mmCIF file of C-alpha atoms in Angstrom:
data_model
loop_
_atom_site.group_PDB
_atom_site.id
_atom_site.type_symbol
_atom_site.label_atom_id
_atom_site.label_comp_id
_atom_site.label_asym_id
_atom_site.label_seq_id
_atom_site.Cartn_x
_atom_site.Cartn_y
_atom_site.Cartn_z
ATOM 1 C CA MET A 64 121.036 133.294 43.825
ATOM 2 C CA GLU A 65 120.281 129.611 42.718
ATOM 3 C CA ILE A 66 122.295 126.197 43.867
ATOM 4 C CA LYS A 67 123.365 125.828 39.670
ATOM 5 C CA TRP A 68 125.387 128.883 39.826
ATOM 6 C CA LEU A 69 127.529 127.473 42.735
ATOM 7 C CA GLU A 70 127.986 123.833 40.656
ATOM 8 C CA ASP A 71 128.567 125.781 37.952
ATOM 9 C CA PHE A 72 131.763 127.734 39.746
ATOM 10 C CA LEU A 73 132.987 124.393 41.106
ATOM 11 C CA SER A 74 132.866 122.529 38.093
ATOM 12 C CA LEU A 75 134.857 125.856 36.071
ATOM 13 C CA ALA A 76 137.490 126.000 39.312
ATOM 14 C CA GLU A 77 137.718 121.954 38.564
ATOM 15 C CA THR A 78 138.446 122.374 34.639
ATOM 16 C CA GLY A 79 139.583 125.789 33.884
ATOM 17 C CA SER A 80 137.772 125.435 31.195
ATOM 18 C CA PHE A 81 134.535 127.843 30.476
ATOM 19 C CA SER A 82 133.798 125.191 27.374
ATOM 20 C CA ARG A 83 134.527 122.094 29.170
ATOM 21 C CA SER A 84 132.297 123.186 31.865
ATOM 22 C CA ALA A 85 129.549 123.856 29.687
ATOM 23 C CA GLU A 86 129.573 120.683 28.077
ATOM 24 C CA LEU A 87 129.529 119.151 31.542
ATOM 25 C CA ARG A 88 126.872 121.036 32.824
ATOM 26 C CA HIS A 89 124.569 120.457 29.508
ATOM 27 C CA VAL A 90 124.130 124.185 28.730
ATOM 28 C CA THR A 91 125.723 126.381 25.836
ATOM 29 C CA GLN A 92 128.847 128.436 26.335
ATOM 30 C CA PRO A 93 127.342 131.345 26.542
ATOM 31 C CA ALA A 94 124.697 130.625 29.026
ATOM 32 C CA PHE A 95 127.169 128.701 31.186
ATOM 33 C CA SER A 96 128.963 132.227 31.240
ATOM 34 C CA ARG A 97 126.384 134.348 31.982
ATOM 35 C CA ARG A 98 125.277 131.993 34.646
ATOM 36 C CA ILE A 99 128.788 132.525 36.300
ATOM 37 C CA ARG A 100 128.690 136.482 35.575
ATOM 38 C CA ALA A 101 125.289 136.291 37.667
ATOM 39 C CA LEU A 102 127.137 134.445 40.576
ATOM 40 C CA GLU A 103 129.193 137.331 40.539
ATOM 41 C CA ASN A 104 127.063 139.680 40.623
ATOM 42 C CA TRP A 105 125.541 138.188 43.378
ATOM 43 C CA ILE A 106 128.519 137.992 45.431
ATOM 44 C CA GLY A 107 129.593 141.296 44.186
ATOM 45 C CA ALA A 108 133.215 140.365 43.362
ATOM 46 C CA GLU A 109 135.222 138.861 40.699
ATOM 47 C CA LEU A 110 135.747 135.142 40.957
ATOM 48 C CA ILE A 111 137.104 134.416 37.865
ATOM 49 C CA ASP A 112 140.407 135.686 36.194
ATOM 50 C CA ARG A 113 139.760 136.375 32.594
ATOM 51 C CA SER A 114 143.213 136.909 31.778
ATOM 52 C CA ALA A 115 144.527 133.613 31.932
ATOM 53 C CA TYR A 116 144.196 129.938 30.402
ATOM 54 C CA PRO A 117 143.687 127.583 32.159
ATOM 55 C CA THR A 118 141.105 129.871 34.105
ATOM 56 C CA ASN A 119 142.262 130.599 37.180
ATOM 57 C CA LEU A 120 140.585 131.824 40.413
ATOM 58 C CA THR A 121 140.614 135.095 41.573
ATOM 59 C CA LEU A 122 141.104 135.427 45.470
ATOM 60 C CA ALA A 123 137.638 135.818 46.324
ATOM 61 C CA GLY A 124 137.144 132.519 43.981
ATOM 62 C CA GLU A 125 139.509 130.517 45.765
ATOM 63 C CA ASN A 126 137.955 131.718 48.956
ATOM 64 C CA LEU A 127 134.387 130.941 48.115
ATOM 65 C CA ARG A 128 135.187 127.610 46.251
ATOM 66 C CA GLU A 129 135.727 125.397 49.748
ATOM 67 C CA ARG A 130 132.473 127.107 51.612
ATOM 68 C CA ALA A 131 130.355 126.689 48.161
ATOM 69 C CA ALA A 132 131.348 123.343 48.074
ATOM 70 C CA THR A 133 130.121 122.832 51.579
ATOM 71 C CA ILE A 134 126.901 124.883 50.628
ATOM 72 C CA VAL A 135 125.967 122.565 48.020
ATOM 73 C CA GLN A 136 126.715 119.463 50.023
ATOM 74 C CA ASP A 137 124.930 120.321 52.779
ATOM 75 C CA VAL A 138 121.652 121.590 50.114
ATOM 76 C CA PHE A 139 121.774 118.369 48.706
ATOM 77 C CA ASP A 140 122.485 115.892 52.006
ATOM 78 C CA ALA A 141 119.108 118.095 53.187
ATOM 79 C CA ARG A 142 117.035 116.947 50.214
ATOM 80 C CA SER A 143 118.240 113.619 50.367
ATOM 81 C CA THR A 144 117.024 113.244 54.114
ATOM 82 C CA LEU A 145 113.370 114.919 53.408
ATOM 83 C CA ARG A 146 112.945 113.057 50.079
ATOM 84 C CA GLY A 147 114.013 109.920 52.056
ATOM 85 C CA GLN A 148 110.899 110.174 54.366
ATOM 86 C CA ARG A 149 108.616 110.039 50.911
ATOM 87 C CA PRO A 150 110.256 107.740 48.939
ATOM 88 C CA ILE A 151 109.114 106.637 45.478
ATOM 89 C CA PRO A 152 106.680 103.766 45.410
ATOM 90 C CA ILE A 153 108.417 100.653 43.379
ATOM 91 C CA ASP A 154 105.383 100.482 41.543
ATOM 92 C CA THR A 155 105.716 104.246 40.512
ATOM 93 C CA LEU A 156 107.346 105.594 37.391
ATOM 94 C CA SER A 157 109.411 108.696 38.033
ATOM 95 C CA PHE A 158 109.636 111.225 34.945
ATOM 96 C CA ALA A 159 111.525 114.360 34.410
ATOM 97 C CA VAL A 160 110.257 116.206 31.314
ATOM 98 C CA PRO A 161 110.700 119.875 29.729
ATOM 99 C CA HIS A 162 107.312 122.225 29.835
ATOM 100 C CA SER A 163 106.323 121.788 26.642
ATOM 101 C CA LEU A 164 106.584 118.043 26.195
ATOM 102 C CA SER A 165 105.368 117.609 29.500
ATOM 103 C CA LEU A 166 101.701 119.499 28.422
ATOM 104 C CA ASN A 167 101.684 117.999 24.807
ATOM 105 C CA PHE A 168 103.725 114.887 24.069
ATOM 106 C CA TYR A 169 103.664 112.923 27.218
ATOM 107 C CA PRO A 170 100.035 112.524 28.321
ATOM 108 C CA LYS A 171 99.670 111.391 24.451
ATOM 109 C CA TRP A 172 102.044 109.157 24.921
ATOM 110 C CA LEU A 173 101.388 107.965 27.939
ATOM 111 C CA THR A 174 97.788 107.285 26.964
ATOM 112 C CA LYS A 175 99.679 104.861 23.940
ATOM 113 C CA LEU A 176 101.777 103.084 26.690
ATOM 114 C CA GLU A 177 98.692 102.100 28.693
ATOM 115 C CA ARG A 178 96.499 101.033 25.715
ATOM 116 C CA THR A 179 99.355 98.597 24.328
ATOM 117 C CA TYR A 180 101.471 97.425 27.630
ATOM 118 C CA PHE A 181 99.034 97.576 30.024
ATOM 119 C CA ASP A 182 95.941 96.716 28.094
ATOM 120 C CA SER A 183 94.446 100.308 29.066
ATOM 121 C CA ALA A 184 94.985 100.288 32.988
ATOM 122 C CA PRO A 185 96.301 103.136 34.374
ATOM 123 C CA ILE A 186 100.178 103.261 35.294
ATOM 124 C CA SER A 187 101.238 105.037 38.191
ATOM 125 C CA THR A 188 103.764 107.840 37.626
ATOM 126 C CA LYS A 189 105.241 111.016 39.027
ATOM 127 C CA LEU A 190 105.954 114.060 36.434
ATOM 128 C CA VAL A 191 108.257 116.737 37.223
ATOM 129 C CA ALA A 192 108.372 119.361 34.688
ATOM 130 C CA LEU A 193 111.763 121.457 34.446
ATOM 131 C CA ASN A 194 113.512 123.078 31.865
ATOM 132 C CA VAL A 195 116.144 120.653 29.473
ATOM 133 C CA HIS A 196 118.856 121.322 31.594
ATOM 134 C CA ASP A 197 117.300 120.639 35.010
ATOM 135 C CA ALA A 198 115.141 117.666 33.860
ATOM 136 C CA VAL A 199 118.798 116.255 32.411
ATOM 137 C CA MET A 200 119.916 116.700 36.079
ATOM 138 C CA ALA A 201 117.300 114.826 37.695
ATOM 139 C CA LEU A 202 118.674 111.666 35.452
ATOM 140 C CA VAL A 203 121.973 112.250 36.456
ATOM 141 C CA GLU A 204 121.381 112.915 40.139
ATOM 142 C CA GLY A 205 119.256 109.950 40.469
ATOM 143 C CA ASN A 206 115.655 112.042 40.819
ATOM 144 C CA CYS A 207 113.730 110.412 38.733
ATOM 145 C CA ASP A 208 113.934 107.267 36.632
ATOM 146 C CA LEU A 209 113.361 108.321 33.218
ATOM 147 C CA LEU A 210 114.038 111.329 31.633
ATOM 148 C CA MET A 211 112.087 112.776 28.455
ATOM 149 C CA CYS A 212 113.461 115.520 26.144
ATOM 150 C CA TYR A 213 114.458 117.135 22.755
ATOM 151 C CA HIS A 214 117.516 116.315 21.235
ATOM 152 C CA HIS A 215 119.264 118.237 18.056
ATOM 153 C CA PRO A 216 122.658 117.308 16.459
ATOM 154 C CA GLU A 217 123.781 121.244 17.127
ATOM 155 C CA GLN A 218 122.533 120.970 20.799
ATOM 156 C CA PRO A 219 122.821 117.327 21.819
ATOM 157 C CA ILE A 220 122.170 116.225 25.266
ATOM 158 C CA GLN A 221 125.723 114.764 26.164
ATOM 159 C CA LEU A 222 124.886 111.226 27.990
ATOM 160 C CA ASP A 223 127.581 108.870 28.421
ATOM 161 C CA PRO A 224 125.973 105.931 26.739
ATOM 162 C CA LYS A 225 128.211 103.662 28.788
ATOM 163 C CA ARG A 226 126.103 104.985 31.397
ATOM 164 C CA TYR A 227 122.776 106.221 29.816
ATOM 165 C CA ALA A 228 120.278 104.166 27.627
ATOM 166 C CA MET A 229 118.442 106.002 24.830
ATOM 167 C CA LEU A 230 115.240 105.453 23.057
ATOM 168 C CA ARG A 231 114.028 107.647 20.118
ATOM 169 C CA LEU A 232 109.959 108.515 20.782
ATOM 170 C CA GLY A 233 109.415 110.549 17.330
ATOM 171 C CA SER A 234 110.257 113.918 16.120
ATOM 172 C CA GLU A 235 108.864 117.383 16.854
ATOM 173 C CA HIS A 236 108.729 120.435 14.248
ATOM 174 C CA VAL A 237 109.503 124.147 15.631
ATOM 175 C CA ARG A 238 107.483 126.483 13.464
ATOM 176 C CA PRO A 239 106.530 130.424 13.644
ATOM 177 C CA TYR A 240 102.964 130.851 14.259
ATOM 178 C CA SER A 241 100.950 134.221 14.256
ATOM 179 C CA LYS A 242 97.193 135.107 15.210
ATOM 180 C CA ALA A 243 95.157 134.273 12.006
ATOM 181 C CA ASN A 244 93.167 137.268 10.152
ATOM 182 C CA ARG A 245 89.629 136.371 9.521
ATOM 183 C CA ASP A 246 90.182 135.024 6.168
ATOM 184 C CA GLY A 247 93.201 132.698 7.530
ATOM 185 C CA SER A 248 96.259 134.580 6.676
ATOM 186 C CA PRO A 249 98.682 135.498 9.053
ATOM 187 C CA MET A 250 98.769 138.696 10.902
ATOM 188 C CA PHE A 251 102.450 139.037 11.033
ATOM 189 C CA ALA A 252 104.446 137.070 8.283
ATOM 190 C CA LEU A 253 107.884 136.441 7.880
ATOM 191 C CA PRO A 254 110.843 137.487 6.666
ATOM 192 C CA GLY A 255 109.471 141.113 7.488
ATOM 193 C CA LYS A 256 110.716 144.073 6.464
ATOM 194 C CA ALA A 257 113.896 146.833 7.666
ATOM 195 C CA SER A 258 111.043 149.312 7.715
ATOM 196 C CA LYS A 259 108.484 146.928 9.499
ATOM 197 C CA PRO A 260 109.974 144.019 11.563
ATOM 198 C CA VAL A 261 107.966 141.219 12.724
ATOM 199 C CA PRO A 262 107.209 141.645 16.507
ATOM 200 C CA HIS A 263 109.298 138.327 17.825
ATOM 201 C CA LEU A 264 107.621 136.773 20.902
ATOM 202 C CA SER A 265 110.681 135.039 22.203
ATOM 203 C CA TYR A 266 112.714 132.257 24.518
ATOM 204 C CA SER A 267 114.660 133.630 27.100
ATOM 205 C CA PRO A 268 118.299 132.977 26.032
ATOM 206 C CA ASN A 269 119.043 129.986 28.216
ATOM 207 C CA ALA A 270 115.836 127.875 26.835
ATOM 208 C CA PHE A 271 116.493 125.173 25.025
ATOM 209 C CA LEU A 272 113.874 126.218 22.393
ATOM 210 C CA GLY A 273 115.657 129.739 22.203
ATOM 211 C CA ARG A 274 118.850 127.718 20.943
ATOM 212 C CA MET A 275 116.765 126.051 18.458
ATOM 213 C CA VAL A 276 115.232 129.132 16.899
ATOM 214 C CA GLU A 277 118.955 131.044 16.516
ATOM 215 C CA ILE A 278 119.767 127.450 14.979
ATOM 216 C CA ILE A 279 116.612 128.015 12.251
ATOM 217 C CA LEU A 280 117.300 131.657 11.650
ATOM 218 C CA GLU A 281 121.241 130.894 11.192
ATOM 219 C CA SER A 282 120.687 127.938 8.407
ATOM 220 C CA SER A 283 118.000 130.119 6.536
ATOM 221 C CA ARG A 284 120.644 132.177 5.009
ATOM 222 C CA ARG A 285 117.900 134.677 4.187
ATOM 223 C CA SER A 286 117.666 137.934 5.570
ATOM 224 C CA HIS A 287 115.370 138.488 8.551
ATOM 225 C CA PHE A 288 113.744 141.400 10.438
ATOM 226 C CA LEU A 289 112.205 141.192 13.821
ATOM 227 C CA HIS A 290 112.050 143.306 16.466
ATOM 228 C CA ARG A 291 112.432 141.227 20.312
ATOM 229 C CA ILE A 292 109.230 142.341 22.372
ATOM 230 C CA TYR A 293 108.367 139.415 24.716
ATOM 231 C CA GLU A 294 110.653 136.917 26.870
ATOM 232 C CA THR A 295 109.723 133.962 28.704
ATOM 233 C CA ASP A 296 110.973 130.467 29.033
ATOM 234 C CA MET A 297 107.741 128.933 28.410
ATOM 235 C CA ALA A 298 106.209 128.159 25.350
ATOM 236 C CA GLU A 299 102.371 127.866 26.519
ATOM 237 C CA ALA A 300 103.041 131.407 27.435
ATOM 238 C CA LEU A 301 104.289 132.315 24.111
ATOM 239 C CA LYS A 302 101.525 130.577 22.682
ATOM 240 C CA VAL A 303 98.728 132.610 24.787
ATOM 241 C CA MET A 304 100.598 136.116 23.598
ATOM 242 C CA ALA A 305 100.573 135.063 19.917
ATOM 243 C CA VAL A 306 96.946 133.799 20.300
ATOM 244 C CA GLU A 307 96.159 137.589 21.458
ATOM 245 C CA GLY A 308 98.257 139.006 18.232
ATOM 246 C CA HIS A 309 101.190 140.149 20.127
ATOM 247 C CA GLY A 310 103.483 138.758 17.429
ATOM 248 C CA VAL A 311 105.060 135.584 15.857
ATOM 249 C CA ALA A 312 106.114 132.863 18.281
ATOM 250 C CA TRP A 313 108.608 129.673 17.053
ATOM 251 C CA LEU A 314 106.194 126.632 19.047
ATOM 252 C CA PRO A 315 106.384 123.332 18.797
ATOM 253 C CA GLU A 316 103.620 121.642 16.659
ATOM 254 C CA SER A 317 102.530 119.619 19.336
ATOM 255 C CA ALA A 318 101.734 122.671 21.249
ATOM 256 C CA VAL A 319 99.204 124.309 18.623
ATOM 257 C CA GLN A 320 97.088 121.478 17.167
ATOM 258 C CA ARG A 321 94.053 122.994 18.934
ATOM 259 C CA GLU A 322 94.750 126.604 18.003
ATOM 260 C CA LEU A 323 95.191 125.821 14.196
ATOM 261 C CA LYS A 324 91.938 123.875 13.957
ATOM 262 C CA SER A 325 89.633 126.422 15.622
ATOM 263 C CA ARG A 326 92.155 128.657 13.422
ATOM 264 C CA GLN A 327 93.314 131.075 16.239
ATOM 265 C CA LEU A 328 96.699 130.960 14.797
ATOM 266 C CA THR A 329 98.448 130.024 11.744
ATOM 267 C CA LEU A 330 102.101 129.373 10.366
ATOM 268 C CA ALA A 331 104.066 133.070 9.762
ATOM 269 C CA GLY A 332 106.571 131.297 7.391
ATOM 270 C CA GLY A 333 107.370 128.014 5.493
ATOM 271 C CA GLU A 334 109.773 125.394 5.990
ATOM 272 C CA LEU A 335 112.332 128.006 5.262
ATOM 273 C CA TRP A 336 111.422 128.732 9.021
ATOM 274 C CA ALA A 337 110.985 125.705 10.446
ATOM 275 C CA GLY A 338 113.332 123.276 12.746
ATOM 276 C CA GLU A 339 112.968 119.752 13.828
ATOM 277 C CA MET A 340 113.864 117.957 16.909
ATOM 278 C CA GLU A 341 114.271 114.350 18.216
ATOM 279 C CA ILE A 342 111.922 113.343 21.047
ATOM 280 C CA ARG A 343 114.125 110.915 23.164
ATOM 281 C CA LEU A 344 113.776 109.137 26.522
ATOM 282 C CA TYR A 345 116.612 108.461 28.694
ATOM 283 C CA ARG A 346 117.040 105.751 31.629
ATOM 284 C CA GLU A 347 120.365 105.020 33.530
ATOM 285 C CA ARG A 348 121.534 101.468 32.922
ATOM 286 C CA GLN A 349 122.462 100.432 36.346
ATOM 287 C CA ALA A 350 119.088 101.657 37.554
ATOM 288 C CA THR A 351 117.485 98.769 39.274
ATOM 289 C CA LYS A 352 113.437 98.799 39.099
ATOM 290 C CA PRO A 353 111.312 95.608 37.844
ATOM 291 C CA LEU A 354 108.496 98.164 36.079
ATOM 292 C CA LEU A 355 111.452 100.443 35.025
ATOM 293 C CA ASP A 356 112.956 97.006 33.281
ATOM 294 C CA GLN A 357 109.762 95.589 32.171
ATOM 295 C CA VAL A 358 108.575 99.136 30.452
ATOM 296 C CA TRP A 359 111.967 99.735 29.077
ATOM 297 C CA ARG A 360 112.135 96.173 27.336
ATOM 298 C CA PHE A 361 108.864 96.859 25.784
ATOM 299 C CA LEU A 362 109.485 100.168 24.331
ATOM 300 C CA GLU A 363 112.902 98.615 22.741
ATOM 301 C CA ALA A 364 110.649 96.064 20.915
ATOM 302 C CA THR A 365 107.993 98.111 19.844
ATOM 303 C CA LEU A 366 110.538 101.216 18.482
ATOM 304 C CA GLY A 367 112.521 98.391 17.191
ATOM 305 C CA GLU A 368 115.603 99.627 18.960
ATOM 306 C CA SER A 369 118.089 98.966 21.917
ATOM 307 C CA GLY A 370 118.648 100.716 24.442
ATOM 308 C CA ASP A 371 121.927 102.753 22.614
ATOM 309 C CA GLY A 372 118.834 103.620 20.001
ATOM 310 C CA LYS A 373 120.523 101.261 17.382
ATOM 311 C CA LYS A 374 118.405 99.391 15.236
ATOM 312 C CA ARG A 375 117.494 95.922 16.699
ATOM 313 C CA GLY A 376 115.613 93.060 14.887
ATOM 314 C CA LYS A 377 111.936 92.095 14.346
ATOM 315 C CA PRO A 378 110.063 93.788 17.154
ATOM 316 C CA THR A 379 108.206 91.211 19.298
ATOM 317 C CA THR A 380 105.352 91.794 21.821
ATOM 318 C CA ARG A 381 104.424 91.134 25.229
#
């Protein structure tokens, strides 16, 4: 059982709406519904009366509601107490970053920041690598200074712009890759055939990149034949499977630069099968930390944007 399942349940009990609670919890509605069902399976009882709208709790759900609130509060109180024993130093920036960005984009971005703002001096940072939802929640719950994440119009990061400032750091393409044959051609290529579907190395349904692949396939408007043979949340795990020749994986371009250069991987399809995401940086506007304010102002000037993502005048330097 996961604490976030109880948080989902409490949100649903409050709103009476799966769609509204999914929005508030920063997940898709299907993923939210699966998590509520997972909680019910773990409890061993129906918690939601799905025959009524607004959604009502069953008797078991009503009994759990008060206990769930106490459990969640106790867990977070304990975490706050323990974290208070090891506070993050004032001269350290803490980041919450999805796994794929933490391994590829973030290190290069930090190097560039150190070179341009800190005159190549190292900056003290703390990074926690999470899935996209948990990374967003780390910012919302005040457990990090900065959130770096992906964003797509059909899968937006829904943070209140009045509370959170945002900067666009760049963009990232997601494309299908396959092990390369000796002649450089892909071992597997899209769209596949009904008689011989392409082995698909896929993301778990609740993964942000998994939803991106669904969006790409839906927008291609072309028949495709895929056979899911492997599933995981981790892009790096899919990459390893693709390099070993197990199938096709959709991967962020920053994750495969070395493998493309060494000709271990190659594209398994053209632009029809590709998608693009923004890479964004968020902070809470009311957060008070001198280093955070200094870095944010520098990034605003360098990127030519204000904290709400709107263009500013001519960039300045420190």
